[in-house]
Amino acid sequence: MIRLFKDGKLFYKNRFQDLDFLIDDEGRIVIADAIELDDNDVDEVIDCRGIHIMPGFIDPHVHLRQPGFEYKETVETGTKAAVKGGFTGVACMPNTNPVMDNKFALRYLLD
């Protein structure tokens, strides 16, 4: 699916710029001043007027608390909240029981 994002303010090369971008079938991103394609070449055109577009944020300090303290937070609730806030990656602190500080504890969580 090819998605074309038109007329947004894209954060690119350390500043906001009036740019278009598209994401092609293979997930590649193409950025240009103005991208003009026929309707047959694009599956979806997204109007981004008035929208500031930034890369996803990464939070290097989250407390997902699972396992052991699920009453405070779980991987599911914590990562859903991160996505809502624009985060595309998180690094979980090892304040769990058992502590997530080795491959065996991680395997326990994944299982």
PDB file of N, CA and C in Angstrom:
ATOM      1  N   MET A   1       0.850  -1.181   0.000  1.00  0.00           N
ATOM      2  CA  MET A   1       0.000   0.000   0.000  1.00  0.00           C
ATOM      3  C   MET A   1       0.897   1.245   0.000  1.00  0.00           C
ATOM      4  N   ILE A   2       0.661   2.157  -0.902  1.00  0.00           N
ATOM      5  CA  ILE A   2       1.414   3.403  -0.983  1.00  0.00           C
ATOM      6  C   ILE A   2       0.575   4.510  -0.358  1.00  0.00           C
ATOM      7  N   ARG A   3       1.148   5.155   0.649  1.00  0.00           N
ATOM      8  CA  ARG A   3       0.467   6.259   1.330  1.00  0.00           C
ATOM      9  C   ARG A   3       1.246   7.542   1.076  1.00  0.00           C
ATOM     10  N   LEU A   4       0.540   8.569   0.629  1.00  0.00           N
ATOM     11  CA  LEU A   4       1.135   9.866   0.355  1.00  0.00           C
ATOM     12  C   LEU A   4       0.631  10.872   1.385  1.00  0.00           C
ATOM     13  N   PHE A   5       1.550  11.515   2.067  1.00  0.00           N
ATOM     14  CA  PHE A   5       1.248  12.515   3.085  1.00  0.00           C
ATOM     15  C   PHE A   5       1.559  13.884   2.493  1.00  0.00           C
ATOM     16  N   LYS A   6       0.534  14.729   2.347  1.00  0.00           N
ATOM     17  CA  LYS A   6       0.668  16.003   1.647  1.00  0.00           C
ATOM     18  C   LYS A   6       0.552  17.195   2.590  1.00  0.00           C
ATOM     19  N   ASP A   7       1.376  18.204   2.321  1.00  0.00           N
ATOM     20  CA  ASP A   7       1.237  19.546   2.893  1.00  0.00           C
ATOM     21  C   ASP A   7       1.412  19.640   4.402  1.00  0.00           C
ATOM     22  N   GLY A   8       2.228  18.762   4.974  1.00  0.00           N
ATOM     23  CA  GLY A   8       2.494  18.840   6.403  1.00  0.00           C
ATOM     24  C   GLY A   8       3.773  19.594   6.699  1.00  0.00           C
ATOM     25  N   LYS A   9       3.989  19.879   7.960  1.00  0.00           N
ATOM     26  CA  LYS A   9       5.252  20.469   8.413  1.00  0.00           C
ATOM     27  C   LYS A   9       6.072  19.327   8.993  1.00  0.00           C
ATOM     28  N   LEU A  10       7.015  18.854   8.200  1.00  0.00           N
ATOM     29  CA  LEU A  10       7.811  17.683   8.548  1.00  0.00           C
ATOM     30  C   LEU A  10       9.098  18.118   9.238  1.00  0.00           C
ATOM     31  N   PHE A  11       9.388  17.513  10.401  1.00  0.00           N
ATOM     32  CA  PHE A  11      10.655  17.778  11.074  1.00  0.00           C
ATOM     33  C   PHE A  11      11.723  16.976  10.345  1.00  0.00           C
ATOM     34  N   TYR A  12      12.562  17.691   9.601  1.00  0.00           N
ATOM     35  CA  TYR A  12      13.548  17.053   8.720  1.00  0.00           C
ATOM     36  C   TYR A  12      14.798  17.914   8.708  1.00  0.00           C
ATOM     37  N   LYS A  13      15.941  17.294   8.920  1.00  0.00           N
ATOM     38  CA  LYS A  13      17.234  17.995   8.977  1.00  0.00           C
ATOM     39  C   LYS A  13      17.204  19.108  10.025  1.00  0.00           C
ATOM     40  N   ASN A  14      16.732  18.740  11.216  1.00  0.00           N
ATOM     41  CA  ASN A  14      16.758  19.584  12.410  1.00  0.00           C
ATOM     42  C   ASN A  14      15.859  20.811  12.375  1.00  0.00           C
ATOM     43  N   ARG A  15      14.855  20.815  11.510  1.00  0.00           N
ATOM     44  CA  ARG A  15      13.898  21.929  11.514  1.00  0.00           C
ATOM     45  C   ARG A  15      12.603  21.490  10.835  1.00  0.00           C
ATOM     46  N   PHE A  16      11.530  22.233  11.110  1.00  0.00           N
ATOM     47  CA  PHE A  16      10.258  21.957  10.442  1.00  0.00           C
ATOM     48  C   PHE A  16      10.285  22.558   9.042  1.00  0.00           C
ATOM     49  N   GLN A  17       9.855  21.750   8.062  1.00  0.00           N
ATOM     50  CA  GLN A  17       9.835  22.179   6.676  1.00  0.00           C
ATOM     51  C   GLN A  17       8.513  21.772   6.036  1.00  0.00           C
ATOM     52  N   ASP A  18       8.056  22.577   5.072  1.00  0.00           N
ATOM     53  CA  ASP A  18       6.853  22.231   4.313  1.00  0.00           C
ATOM     54  C   ASP A  18       7.248  21.200   3.262  1.00  0.00           C
ATOM     55  N   LEU A  19       6.977  19.932   3.561  1.00  0.00           N
ATOM     56  CA  LEU A  19       7.383  18.830   2.693  1.00  0.00           C
ATOM     57  C   LEU A  19       6.270  17.802   2.575  1.00  0.00           C
ATOM     58  N   ASP A  20       6.305  17.057   1.488  1.00  0.00           N
ATOM     59  CA  ASP A  20       5.462  15.873   1.325  1.00  0.00           C
ATOM     60  C   ASP A  20       6.338  14.655   1.544  1.00  0.00           C
ATOM     61  N   PHE A  21       5.717  13.548   1.925  1.00  0.00           N
ATOM     62  CA  PHE A  21       6.458  12.290   1.936  1.00  0.00           C
ATOM     63  C   PHE A  21       5.495  11.160   1.637  1.00  0.00           C
ATOM     64  N   LEU A  22       6.074  10.079   1.168  1.00  0.00           N
ATOM     65  CA  LEU A  22       5.251   8.890   0.938  1.00  0.00           C
ATOM     66  C   LEU A  22       5.951   7.686   1.516  1.00  0.00           C
ATOM     67  N   ILE A  23       5.149   6.695   1.831  1.00  0.00           N
ATOM     68  CA  ILE A  23       5.659   5.407   2.293  1.00  0.00           C
ATOM     69  C   ILE A  23       5.240   4.390   1.237  1.00  0.00           C
ATOM     70  N   ASP A  24       6.235   3.722   0.648  1.00  0.00           N
ATOM     71  CA  ASP A  24       5.923   2.800  -0.448  1.00  0.00           C
ATOM     72  C   ASP A  24       5.576   1.407   0.059  1.00  0.00           C
ATOM     73  N   ASP A  25       5.332   0.503  -0.871  1.00  0.00           N
ATOM     74  CA  ASP A  25       4.912  -0.867  -0.540  1.00  0.00           C
ATOM     75  C   ASP A  25       5.921  -1.621   0.319  1.00  0.00           C
ATOM     76  N   GLU A  26       7.180  -1.227   0.250  1.00  0.00           N
ATOM     77  CA  GLU A  26       8.226  -1.922   1.002  1.00  0.00           C
ATOM     78  C   GLU A  26       8.608  -1.190   2.277  1.00  0.00           C
ATOM     79  N   GLY A  27       7.839  -0.147   2.641  1.00  0.00           N
ATOM     80  CA  GLY A  27       8.091   0.585   3.872  1.00  0.00           C
ATOM     81  C   GLY A  27       9.134   1.674   3.746  1.00  0.00           C
ATOM     82  N   ARG A  28       9.628   1.927   2.545  1.00  0.00           N
ATOM     83  CA  ARG A  28      10.601   2.993   2.348  1.00  0.00           C
ATOM     84  C   ARG A  28       9.896   4.336   2.360  1.00  0.00           C
ATOM     85  N   ILE A  29      10.597   5.349   2.852  1.00  0.00           N
ATOM     86  CA  ILE A  29      10.055   6.706   2.924  1.00  0.00           C
ATOM     87  C   ILE A  29      10.755   7.568   1.892  1.00  0.00           C
ATOM     88  N   VAL A  30       9.958   8.298   1.120  1.00  0.00           N
ATOM     89  CA  VAL A  30      10.463   9.242   0.123  1.00  0.00           C
ATOM     90  C   VAL A  30       9.995  10.622   0.534  1.00  0.00           C
ATOM     91  N   ILE A  31      10.927  11.587   0.618  1.00  0.00           N
ATOM     92  CA  ILE A  31      10.618  12.951   1.038  1.00  0.00           C
ATOM     93  C   ILE A  31      10.945  13.894  -0.107  1.00  0.00           C
ATOM     94  N   ALA A  32      10.047  14.853  -0.368  1.00  0.00           N
ATOM     95  CA  ALA A  32      10.280  15.837  -1.425  1.00  0.00           C
ATOM     96  C   ALA A  32       9.476  17.101  -1.131  1.00  0.00           C
ATOM     97  N   ASP A  33       9.852  18.193  -1.821  1.00  0.00           N
ATOM     98  CA  ASP A  33       9.111  19.447  -1.668  1.00  0.00           C
ATOM     99  C   ASP A  33       7.646  19.262  -2.010  1.00  0.00           C
ATOM    100  N   ALA A  34       7.380  18.610  -3.120  1.00  0.00           N
ATOM    101  CA  ALA A  34       6.000  18.348  -3.543  1.00  0.00           C
ATOM    102  C   ALA A  34       6.000  17.050  -4.341  1.00  0.00           C
ATOM    103  N   ILE A  35       5.166  16.127  -3.941  1.00  0.00           N
ATOM    104  CA  ILE A  35       5.060  14.848  -4.647  1.00  0.00           C
ATOM    105  C   ILE A  35       3.705  14.840  -5.346  1.00  0.00           C
ATOM    106  N   GLU A  36       3.744  14.703  -6.637  1.00  0.00           N
ATOM    107  CA  GLU A  36       2.517  14.650  -7.431  1.00  0.00           C
ATOM    108  C   GLU A  36       2.444  13.289  -8.107  1.00  0.00           C
ATOM    109  N   LEU A  37       1.432  12.514  -7.786  1.00  0.00           N
ATOM    110  CA  LEU A  37       1.219  11.200  -8.385  1.00  0.00           C
ATOM    111  C   LEU A  37      -0.222  11.085  -8.844  1.00  0.00           C
ATOM    112  N   ASP A  38      -0.441  10.231  -9.830  1.00  0.00           N
ATOM    113  CA  ASP A  38      -1.804   9.946 -10.268  1.00  0.00           C
ATOM    114  C   ASP A  38      -2.519   9.135  -9.203  1.00  0.00           C
ATOM    115  N   ASP A  39      -3.838   9.256  -9.164  1.00  0.00           N
ATOM    116  CA  ASP A  39      -4.630   8.485  -8.203  1.00  0.00           C
ATOM    117  C   ASP A  39      -4.393   6.990  -8.339  1.00  0.00           C
ATOM    118  N   ASN A  40      -4.061   6.535  -9.525  1.00  0.00           N
ATOM    119  CA  ASN A  40      -3.814   5.108  -9.751  1.00  0.00           C
ATOM    120  C   ASN A  40      -2.515   4.638  -9.109  1.00  0.00           C
ATOM    121  N   ASP A  41      -1.588   5.576  -8.840  1.00  0.00           N
ATOM    122  CA  ASP A  41      -0.282   5.214  -8.285  1.00  0.00           C
ATOM    123  C   ASP A  41      -0.268   5.188  -6.761  1.00  0.00           C
ATOM    124  N   VAL A  42      -1.319   5.725  -6.131  1.00  0.00           N
ATOM    125  CA  VAL A  42      -1.351   5.883  -4.679  1.00  0.00           C
ATOM    126  C   VAL A  42      -2.611   5.223  -4.127  1.00  0.00           C
ATOM    127  N   ASP A  43      -2.449   4.490  -3.024  1.00  0.00           N
ATOM    128  CA  ASP A  43      -3.605   3.859  -2.382  1.00  0.00           C
ATOM    129  C   ASP A  43      -4.348   4.822  -1.463  1.00  0.00           C
ATOM    130  N   GLU A  44      -3.592   5.744  -0.850  1.00  0.00           N
ATOM    131  CA  GLU A  44      -4.212   6.667   0.102  1.00  0.00           C
ATOM    132  C   GLU A  44      -3.437   7.974   0.122  1.00  0.00           C
ATOM    133  N   VAL A  45      -4.149   9.095   0.085  1.00  0.00           N
ATOM    134  CA  VAL A  45      -3.544  10.415   0.227  1.00  0.00           C
ATOM    135  C   VAL A  45      -4.045  10.991   1.545  1.00  0.00           C
ATOM    136  N   ILE A  46      -3.118  11.416   2.384  1.00  0.00           N
ATOM    137  CA  ILE A  46      -3.458  11.931   3.705  1.00  0.00           C
ATOM    138  C   ILE A  46      -3.136  13.424   3.735  1.00  0.00           C
ATOM    139  N   ASP A  47      -4.151  14.235   3.993  1.00  0.00           N
ATOM    140  CA  ASP A  47      -4.002  15.684   4.054  1.00  0.00           C
ATOM    141  C   ASP A  47      -3.412  16.055   5.407  1.00  0.00           C
ATOM    142  N   CYS A  48      -2.229  16.626   5.411  1.00  0.00           N
ATOM    143  CA  CYS A  48      -1.523  16.945   6.649  1.00  0.00           C
ATOM    144  C   CYS A  48      -1.463  18.446   6.924  1.00  0.00           C
ATOM    145  N   ARG A  49      -2.311  19.234   6.248  1.00  0.00           N
ATOM    146  CA  ARG A  49      -2.313  20.679   6.501  1.00  0.00           C
ATOM    147  C   ARG A  49      -2.583  20.947   7.978  1.00  0.00           C
ATOM    148  N   GLY A  50      -1.748  21.794   8.565  1.00  0.00           N
ATOM    149  CA  GLY A  50      -1.897  22.144   9.974  1.00  0.00           C
ATOM    150  C   GLY A  50      -1.311  21.120  10.933  1.00  0.00           C
ATOM    151  N   ILE A  51      -0.625  20.126  10.404  1.00  0.00           N
ATOM    152  CA  ILE A  51      -0.083  19.056  11.246  1.00  0.00           C
ATOM    153  C   ILE A  51       1.446  19.119  11.232  1.00  0.00           C
ATOM    154  N   HIS A  52       2.042  18.988  12.407  1.00  0.00           N
ATOM    155  CA  HIS A  52       3.491  18.879  12.542  1.00  0.00           C
ATOM    156  C   HIS A  52       3.831  17.392  12.650  1.00  0.00           C
ATOM    157  N   ILE A  53       4.711  16.925  11.807  1.00  0.00           N
ATOM    158  CA  ILE A  53       5.058  15.502  11.726  1.00  0.00           C
ATOM    159  C   ILE A  53       6.490  15.328  12.204  1.00  0.00           C
ATOM    160  N   MET A  54       6.664  14.443  13.180  1.00  0.00           N
ATOM    161  CA  MET A  54       7.986  14.214  13.754  1.00  0.00           C
ATOM    162  C   MET A  54       8.287  12.724  13.760  1.00  0.00           C
ATOM    163  N   PRO A  55       9.564  12.370  13.843  1.00  0.00           N
ATOM    164  CA  PRO A  55       9.899  10.952  14.007  1.00  0.00           C
ATOM    165  C   PRO A  55       9.388  10.452  15.350  1.00  0.00           C
ATOM    166  N   GLY A  56       9.214   9.148  15.474  1.00  0.00           N
ATOM    167  CA  GLY A  56       8.761   8.577  16.733  1.00  0.00           C
ATOM    168  C   GLY A  56       9.766   8.815  17.844  1.00  0.00           C
ATOM    169  N   PHE A  57       9.270   9.036  19.045  1.00  0.00           N
ATOM    170  CA  PHE A  57      10.127   9.256  20.205  1.00  0.00           C
ATOM    171  C   PHE A  57      10.516   7.914  20.832  1.00  0.00           C
ATOM    172  N   ILE A  58      11.635   7.908  21.548  1.00  0.00           N
ATOM    173  CA  ILE A  58      12.079   6.731  22.300  1.00  0.00           C
ATOM    174  C   ILE A  58      12.215   7.143  23.759  1.00  0.00           C
ATOM    175  N   ASP A  59      11.557   6.392  24.642  1.00  0.00           N
ATOM    176  CA  ASP A  59      11.643   6.673  26.078  1.00  0.00           C
ATOM    177  C   ASP A  59      12.618   5.663  26.688  1.00  0.00           C
ATOM    178  N   PRO A  60      13.790   6.115  27.133  1.00  0.00           N
ATOM    179  CA  PRO A  60      14.790   5.181  27.656  1.00  0.00           C
ATOM    180  C   PRO A  60      14.591   4.804  29.122  1.00  0.00           C
ATOM    181  N   HIS A  61      13.464   5.226  29.721  1.00  0.00           N
ATOM    182  CA  HIS A  61      13.274   4.971  31.150  1.00  0.00           C
ATOM    183  C   HIS A  61      11.786   4.771  31.453  1.00  0.00           C
ATOM    184  N   VAL A  62      11.322   3.532  31.298  1.00  0.00           N
ATOM    185  CA  VAL A  62       9.930   3.231  31.609  1.00  0.00           C
ATOM    186  C   VAL A  62       9.860   2.138  32.673  1.00  0.00           C
ATOM    187  N   HIS A  63       8.758   2.127  33.391  1.00  0.00           N
ATOM    188  CA  HIS A  63       8.521   1.134  34.451  1.00  0.00           C
ATOM    189  C   HIS A  63       7.318   0.294  34.049  1.00  0.00           C
ATOM    190  N   LEU A  64       7.559  -0.813  33.373  1.00  0.00           N
ATOM    191  CA  LEU A  64       6.451  -1.658  32.944  1.00  0.00           C
ATOM    192  C   LEU A  64       6.005  -2.623  34.047  1.00  0.00           C
ATOM    193  N   ARG A  65       6.865  -2.896  34.999  1.00  0.00           N
ATOM    194  CA  ARG A  65       6.546  -3.606  36.256  1.00  0.00           C
ATOM    195  C   ARG A  65       6.086  -5.048  36.119  1.00  0.00           C
ATOM    196  N   GLN A  66       6.162  -5.600  34.938  1.00  0.00           N
ATOM    197  CA  GLN A  66       5.733  -6.987  34.766  1.00  0.00           C
ATOM    198  C   GLN A  66       6.953  -7.840  34.481  1.00  0.00           C
ATOM    199  N   PRO A  67       7.135  -8.944  35.192  1.00  0.00           N
ATOM    200  CA  PRO A  67       6.240  -9.588  36.152  1.00  0.00           C
ATOM    201  C   PRO A  67       6.450  -9.081  37.582  1.00  0.00           C
ATOM    202  N   GLY A  68       5.482  -9.395  38.392  1.00  0.00           N
ATOM    203  CA  GLY A  68       5.595  -9.161  39.821  1.00  0.00           C
ATOM    204  C   GLY A  68       4.794  -7.997  40.361  1.00  0.00           C
ATOM    205  N   PHE A  69       4.612  -6.971  39.559  1.00  0.00           N
ATOM    206  CA  PHE A  69       3.900  -5.793  40.048  1.00  0.00           C
ATOM    207  C   PHE A  69       2.853  -5.340  39.034  1.00  0.00           C
ATOM    208  N   GLU A  70       2.108  -6.305  38.502  1.00  0.00           N
ATOM    209  CA  GLU A  70       1.110  -6.015  37.469  1.00  0.00           C
ATOM    210  C   GLU A  70       0.014  -5.080  37.946  1.00  0.00           C
ATOM    211  N   TYR A  71      -0.193  -4.979  39.237  1.00  0.00           N
ATOM    212  CA  TYR A  71      -1.216  -4.061  39.748  1.00  0.00           C
ATOM    213  C   TYR A  71      -0.802  -2.598  39.516  1.00  0.00           C
ATOM    214  N   LYS A  72       0.489  -2.353  39.272  1.00  0.00           N
ATOM    215  CA  LYS A  72       0.969  -1.000  38.982  1.00  0.00           C
ATOM    216  C   LYS A  72       0.977  -0.720  37.476  1.00  0.00           C
ATOM    217  N   GLU A  73       1.446  -1.682  36.686  1.00  0.00           N
ATOM    218  CA  GLU A  73       1.605  -1.499  35.240  1.00  0.00           C
ATOM    219  C   GLU A  73       1.899  -2.859  34.626  1.00  0.00           C
ATOM    220  N   THR A  74       1.508  -3.021  33.369  1.00  0.00           N
ATOM    221  CA  THR A  74       1.871  -4.226  32.625  1.00  0.00           C
ATOM    222  C   THR A  74       2.550  -3.803  31.333  1.00  0.00           C
ATOM    223  N   VAL A  75       3.157  -4.757  30.662  1.00  0.00           N
ATOM    224  CA  VAL A  75       3.759  -4.465  29.366  1.00  0.00           C
ATOM    225  C   VAL A  75       2.686  -3.925  28.421  1.00  0.00           C
ATOM    226  N   GLU A  76       1.505  -4.526  28.444  1.00  0.00           N
ATOM    227  CA  GLU A  76       0.425  -4.084  27.559  1.00  0.00           C
ATOM    228  C   GLU A  76      -0.023  -2.658  27.859  1.00  0.00           C
ATOM    229  N   THR A  77      -0.320  -2.350  29.117  1.00  0.00           N
ATOM    230  CA  THR A  77      -0.823  -1.010  29.431  1.00  0.00           C
ATOM    231  C   THR A  77       0.258   0.050  29.237  1.00  0.00           C
ATOM    232  N   GLY A  78       1.492  -0.280  29.589  1.00  0.00           N
ATOM    233  CA  GLY A  78       2.584   0.684  29.444  1.00  0.00           C
ATOM    234  C   GLY A  78       2.926   0.991  28.001  1.00  0.00           C
ATOM    235  N   THR A  79       2.947  -0.042  27.163  1.00  0.00           N
ATOM    236  CA  THR A  79       3.280   0.199  25.756  1.00  0.00           C
ATOM    237  C   THR A  79       2.117   0.860  25.017  1.00  0.00           C
ATOM    238  N   LYS A  80       0.886   0.564  25.397  1.00  0.00           N
ATOM    239  CA  LYS A  80      -0.257   1.268  24.797  1.00  0.00           C
ATOM    240  C   LYS A  80      -0.203   2.759  25.139  1.00  0.00           C
ATOM    241  N   ALA A  81       0.134   3.088  26.371  1.00  0.00           N
ATOM    242  CA  ALA A  81       0.256   4.490  26.766  1.00  0.00           C
ATOM    243  C   ALA A  81       1.402   5.159  26.008  1.00  0.00           C
ATOM    244  N   ALA A  82       2.497   4.442  25.812  1.00  0.00           N
ATOM    245  CA  ALA A  82       3.634   4.999  25.074  1.00  0.00           C
ATOM    246  C   ALA A  82       3.240   5.336  23.638  1.00  0.00           C
ATOM    247  N   VAL A  83       2.524   4.424  22.983  1.00  0.00           N
ATOM    248  CA  VAL A  83       2.093   4.660  21.600  1.00  0.00           C
ATOM    249  C   VAL A  83       1.189   5.890  21.531  1.00  0.00           C
ATOM    250  N   LYS A  84       0.273   6.017  22.480  1.00  0.00           N
ATOM    251  CA  LYS A  84      -0.633   7.181  22.496  1.00  0.00           C
ATOM    252  C   LYS A  84       0.151   8.489  22.627  1.00  0.00           C
ATOM    253  N   GLY A  85       1.304   8.433  23.282  1.00  0.00           N
ATOM    254  CA  GLY A  85       2.124   9.627  23.465  1.00  0.00           C
ATOM    255  C   GLY A  85       3.129   9.862  22.354  1.00  0.00           C
ATOM    256  N   GLY A  86       3.114   9.032  21.303  1.00  0.00           N
ATOM    257  CA  GLY A  86       4.014   9.236  20.178  1.00  0.00           C
ATOM    258  C   GLY A  86       5.341   8.505  20.286  1.00  0.00           C
ATOM    259  N   PHE A  87       5.434   7.575  21.214  1.00  0.00           N
ATOM    260  CA  PHE A  87       6.677   6.831  21.390  1.00  0.00           C
ATOM    261  C   PHE A  87       6.645   5.560  20.549  1.00  0.00           C
ATOM    262  N   THR A  88       7.738   5.306  19.851  1.00  0.00           N
ATOM    263  CA  THR A  88       7.843   4.104  19.031  1.00  0.00           C
ATOM    264  C   THR A  88       8.779   3.069  19.646  1.00  0.00           C
ATOM    265  N   GLY A  89       9.449   3.433  20.727  1.00  0.00           N
ATOM    266  CA  GLY A  89      10.343   2.509  21.415  1.00  0.00           C
ATOM    267  C   GLY A  89      10.447   2.871  22.883  1.00  0.00           C
ATOM    268  N   VAL A  90      10.629   1.857  23.716  1.00  0.00           N
ATOM    269  CA  VAL A  90      10.808   2.072  25.152  1.00  0.00           C
ATOM    270  C   VAL A  90      11.903   1.132  25.655  1.00  0.00           C
ATOM    271  N   ALA A  91      12.573   1.548  26.727  1.00  0.00           N
ATOM    272  CA  ALA A  91      13.546   0.704  27.414  1.00  0.00           C
ATOM    273  C   ALA A  91      13.036   0.504  28.832  1.00  0.00           C
ATOM    274  N   CYS A  92      12.744  -0.730  29.151  1.00  0.00           N
ATOM    275  CA  CYS A  92      12.119  -1.067  30.429  1.00  0.00           C
ATOM    276  C   CYS A  92      13.153  -1.166  31.550  1.00  0.00           C
ATOM    277  N   MET A  93      12.858  -0.528  32.676  1.00  0.00           N
ATOM    278  CA  MET A  93      13.705  -0.643  33.855  1.00  0.00           C
ATOM    279  C   MET A  93      13.515  -2.028  34.482  1.00  0.00           C
ATOM    280  N   PRO A  94      14.551  -2.579  35.096  1.00  0.00           N
ATOM    281  CA  PRO A  94      14.451  -3.936  35.656  1.00  0.00           C
ATOM    282  C   PRO A  94      13.881  -3.976  37.069  1.00  0.00           C
ATOM    283  N   ASN A  95      12.865  -3.148  37.362  1.00  0.00           N
ATOM    284  CA  ASN A  95      12.261  -3.158  38.698  1.00  0.00           C
ATOM    285  C   ASN A  95      11.042  -4.081  38.701  1.00  0.00           C
ATOM    286  N   THR A  96      11.324  -5.356  38.501  1.00  0.00           N
ATOM    287  CA  THR A  96      10.296  -6.391  38.418  1.00  0.00           C
ATOM    288  C   THR A  96      10.677  -7.536  39.345  1.00  0.00           C
ATOM    289  N   ASN A  97       9.795  -8.512  39.429  1.00  0.00           N
ATOM    290  CA  ASN A  97      10.074  -9.685  40.266  1.00  0.00           C
ATOM    291  C   ASN A  97       9.638 -10.940  39.514  1.00  0.00           C
ATOM    292  N   PRO A  98      10.556 -11.712  38.918  1.00  0.00           N
ATOM    293  CA  PRO A  98      12.007 -11.570  39.006  1.00  0.00           C
ATOM    294  C   PRO A  98      12.511 -10.371  38.219  1.00  0.00           C
ATOM    295  N   VAL A  99      13.703  -9.929  38.572  1.00  0.00           N
ATOM    296  CA  VAL A  99      14.315  -8.774  37.919  1.00  0.00           C
ATOM    297  C   VAL A  99      14.636  -9.129  36.469  1.00  0.00           C
ATOM    298  N   MET A 100      14.265  -8.241  35.541  1.00  0.00           N
ATOM    299  CA  MET A 100      14.529  -8.460  34.107  1.00  0.00           C
ATOM    300  C   MET A 100      15.946  -8.013  33.774  1.00  0.00           C
ATOM    301  N   ASP A 101      16.934  -8.806  34.219  1.00  0.00           N
ATOM    302  CA  ASP A 101      18.324  -8.431  33.979  1.00  0.00           C
ATOM    303  C   ASP A 101      19.148  -9.560  33.369  1.00  0.00           C
ATOM    304  N   ASN A 102      18.448 -10.573  32.847  1.00  0.00           N
ATOM    305  CA  ASN A 102      19.181 -11.656  32.193  1.00  0.00           C
ATOM    306  C   ASN A 102      18.250 -12.364  31.206  1.00  0.00           C
ATOM    307  N   LYS A 103      18.823 -13.185  30.358  1.00  0.00           N
ATOM    308  CA  LYS A 103      18.016 -13.818  29.304  1.00  0.00           C
ATOM    309  C   LYS A 103      16.991 -14.801  29.854  1.00  0.00           C
ATOM    310  N   PHE A 104      17.237 -15.391  31.009  1.00  0.00           N
ATOM    311  CA  PHE A 104      16.292 -16.349  31.581  1.00  0.00           C
ATOM    312  C   PHE A 104      15.031 -15.635  32.094  1.00  0.00           C
ATOM    313  N   ALA A 105      15.223 -14.491  32.737  1.00  0.00           N
ATOM    314  CA  ALA A 105      14.082 -13.702  33.206  1.00  0.00           C
ATOM    315  C   ALA A 105      13.278 -13.170  32.022  1.00  0.00           C
ATOM    316  N   LEU A 106      13.973 -12.751  30.981  1.00  0.00           N
ATOM    317  CA  LEU A 106      13.291 -12.263  29.790  1.00  0.00           C
ATOM    318  C   LEU A 106      12.504 -13.386  29.130  1.00  0.00           C
ATOM    319  N   ARG A 107      13.061 -14.573  29.056  1.00  0.00           N
ATOM    320  CA  ARG A 107      12.353 -15.717  28.496  1.00  0.00           C
ATOM    321  C   ARG A 107      11.088 -15.996  29.310  1.00  0.00           C
ATOM    322  N   TYR A 108      11.169 -15.878  30.655  1.00  0.00           N
ATOM    323  CA  TYR A 108      10.015 -16.056  31.520  1.00  0.00           C
ATOM    324  C   TYR A 108       8.903 -15.084  31.123  1.00  0.00           C
ATOM    325  N   LEU A 109       9.271 -13.821  30.923  1.00  0.00           N
ATOM    326  CA  LEU A 109       8.284 -12.816  30.558  1.00  0.00           C
ATOM    327  C   LEU A 109       7.692 -13.110  29.179  1.00  0.00           C
ATOM    328  N   LEU A 110       8.512 -13.472  28.228  1.00  0.00           N
ATOM    329  CA  LEU A 110       8.020 -13.761  26.880  1.00  0.00           C
ATOM    330  C   LEU A 110       7.104 -14.971  26.860  1.00  0.00           C
ATOM    331  N   ASP A 111       7.412 -15.966  27.683  1.00  0.00           N
ATOM    332  CA  ASP A 111       6.551 -17.173  27.752  1.00  0.00           C
ATOM    333  C   ASP A 111       5.225 -16.826  28.392  1.00  0.00           C
TER     334      ASP A 111
END
